[in-house]
């Protein structure tokens, strides 16, 4: 596995060595922050330090941070905890938002995958019931960034709350809770060198909600269950390292764009090409070649990438994101997502480009032969 190239950071990223070091020293210790003895107090201090660090980095108050077990939990808490009468979500959200409630209303996106503000305003106008709007900061399949500040401005006119799933933002673009102006924000670290098992929901001071998990009084009675102290320390370390990761990805971004231009010249389509995207993500369509076929070939060549439509079962289905953007189903099935991260270098992108071209030449030839024979 040593020579493999990992270009699937939007699915999960390898643990950063500094994150690992911060966690390693904690494993093996009895760390229950609710205990009153010295070990418990130490655990409490680790968690409160992490809370302070994350609040400083993301520009919110420490008391606004609730530690959860995953981004899925944070998204569910945001949507179900508030029991809003209306929930408006974009059609390109992650399933952890789309499946969080049965009674969702969908905000359409345009052909580039950006939420249609006119459609959102129509929805808000059509019913005066206060709504919760949930729109992701950046899409995991395409990297397309949403106009969150404009959504917040609109929401304020109609007395609506705004939640943003900022999972794909950490370590890719700067995150600032106060500047964005949202009421709720989901953060998780395992897409940016941090561990699974810990995530955050930031809840604007003063908002009250029903916890999803009931039990002990952890997280100020907002999320019961003994805190995952080591994972929370790792999450805080990943947040601390995020500016470095962003610098690195910004330096790599021109290489990714060069690669896109090269592949486009050979017939590729780049999804969301005309709008603002994350610096690490390309969703590339190789017409006529199924994403699953491409994936297998890249995998055999030592490259880990993802189909735009990989679902949780590990099977490749059609992508609801591409579908929402109006990409024809057949074409949508030819998508492959490349997502770089903290350990990606230009040579990795060059290798991917070489393999893409080989595959394109090989499968293209086969098709020509097929056509000749027909
Ligand atoms: N939100 C977005 C945008 C994601 O990309 C993901 C994971 O892919 C999630 C939420 C859910 O994260 P988790 O599976 O870690 O709960």
GROMACS .gro file of C-alpha atoms and ligand atoms in nm, residues 10-12 69-75 92-97 136-141 165-169 186 188 190-191 196-199 312 337, ligand 1:
model
   53
   10UNK     CA    1  -1.368   1.453   0.093
   11UNK     CA    2  -1.460   1.098   0.203
   12UNK     CA    3  -1.208   1.091   0.486
   69UNK     CA    4  -2.010   1.207   1.783
   70UNK     CA    5  -2.027   1.286   1.411
   71UNK     CA    6  -2.132   1.541   1.153
   72UNK     CA    7  -2.436   1.325   1.089
   73UNK     CA    8  -2.536   1.370   1.453
   74UNK     CA    9  -2.469   1.746   1.440
   75UNK     CA   10  -2.684   1.782   1.127
   92UNK     CA   11  -2.763   1.901  -0.303
   93UNK     CA   12  -2.728   1.849   0.075
   94UNK     CA   13  -2.557   1.547   0.225
   95UNK     CA   14  -2.799   1.261   0.312
   96UNK     CA   15  -2.748   1.341   0.682
   97UNK     CA   16  -2.948   1.658   0.615
  136UNK     CA   17  -2.416   2.341   0.310
  137UNK     CA   18  -2.113   2.566   0.287
  138UNK     CA   19  -1.949   2.354   0.016
  139UNK     CA   20  -2.061   2.041  -0.161
  140UNK     CA   21  -1.874   1.717  -0.097
  141UNK     CA   22  -1.916   1.584  -0.454
  165UNK     CA   23  -2.312   2.207   0.715
  166UNK     CA   24  -1.951   2.329   0.693
  167UNK     CA   25  -1.793   1.983   0.703
  168UNK     CA   26  -1.615   2.024   0.369
  169UNK     CA   27  -1.491   2.370   0.461
  186UNK     CA   28  -2.173   2.175   1.171
  188UNK     CA   29  -1.620   1.768   1.171
  190UNK     CA   30  -1.206   1.358   0.971
  191UNK     CA   31  -1.205   1.522   0.627
  196UNK     CA   32  -1.376   1.024   1.335
  197UNK     CA   33  -1.580   1.005   1.654
  198UNK     CA   34  -1.598   1.375   1.735
  199UNK     CA   35  -1.772   1.667   1.569
  312UNK     CA   36  -2.271   0.475   0.200
  337UNK     CA   37  -1.427   1.296  -0.783
  375LIG     N1   38  -2.185   1.655   0.559
  375LIG     C1   39  -2.103   1.650   0.453
  375LIG     C2   40  -2.096   1.766   0.359
  375LIG     C3   41  -2.024   1.538   0.431
  375LIG     O1   42  -1.940   1.535   0.326
  375LIG     C4   43  -2.033   1.430   0.522
  375LIG     C5   44  -1.955   1.307   0.499
  375LIG     O2   45  -1.926   1.272   0.386
  375LIG     C6   46  -2.121   1.441   0.631
  375LIG     C7   47  -2.195   1.556   0.645
  375LIG     C8   48  -2.139   1.331   0.730
  375LIG     O3   49  -2.023   1.305   0.799
  375LIG     P1   50  -2.011   1.176   0.892
  375LIG     O4   51  -2.038   1.057   0.804
  375LIG     O5   52  -1.872   1.182   0.941
  375LIG     O6   53  -2.112   1.185   0.999
   0.00000   0.00000   0.00000
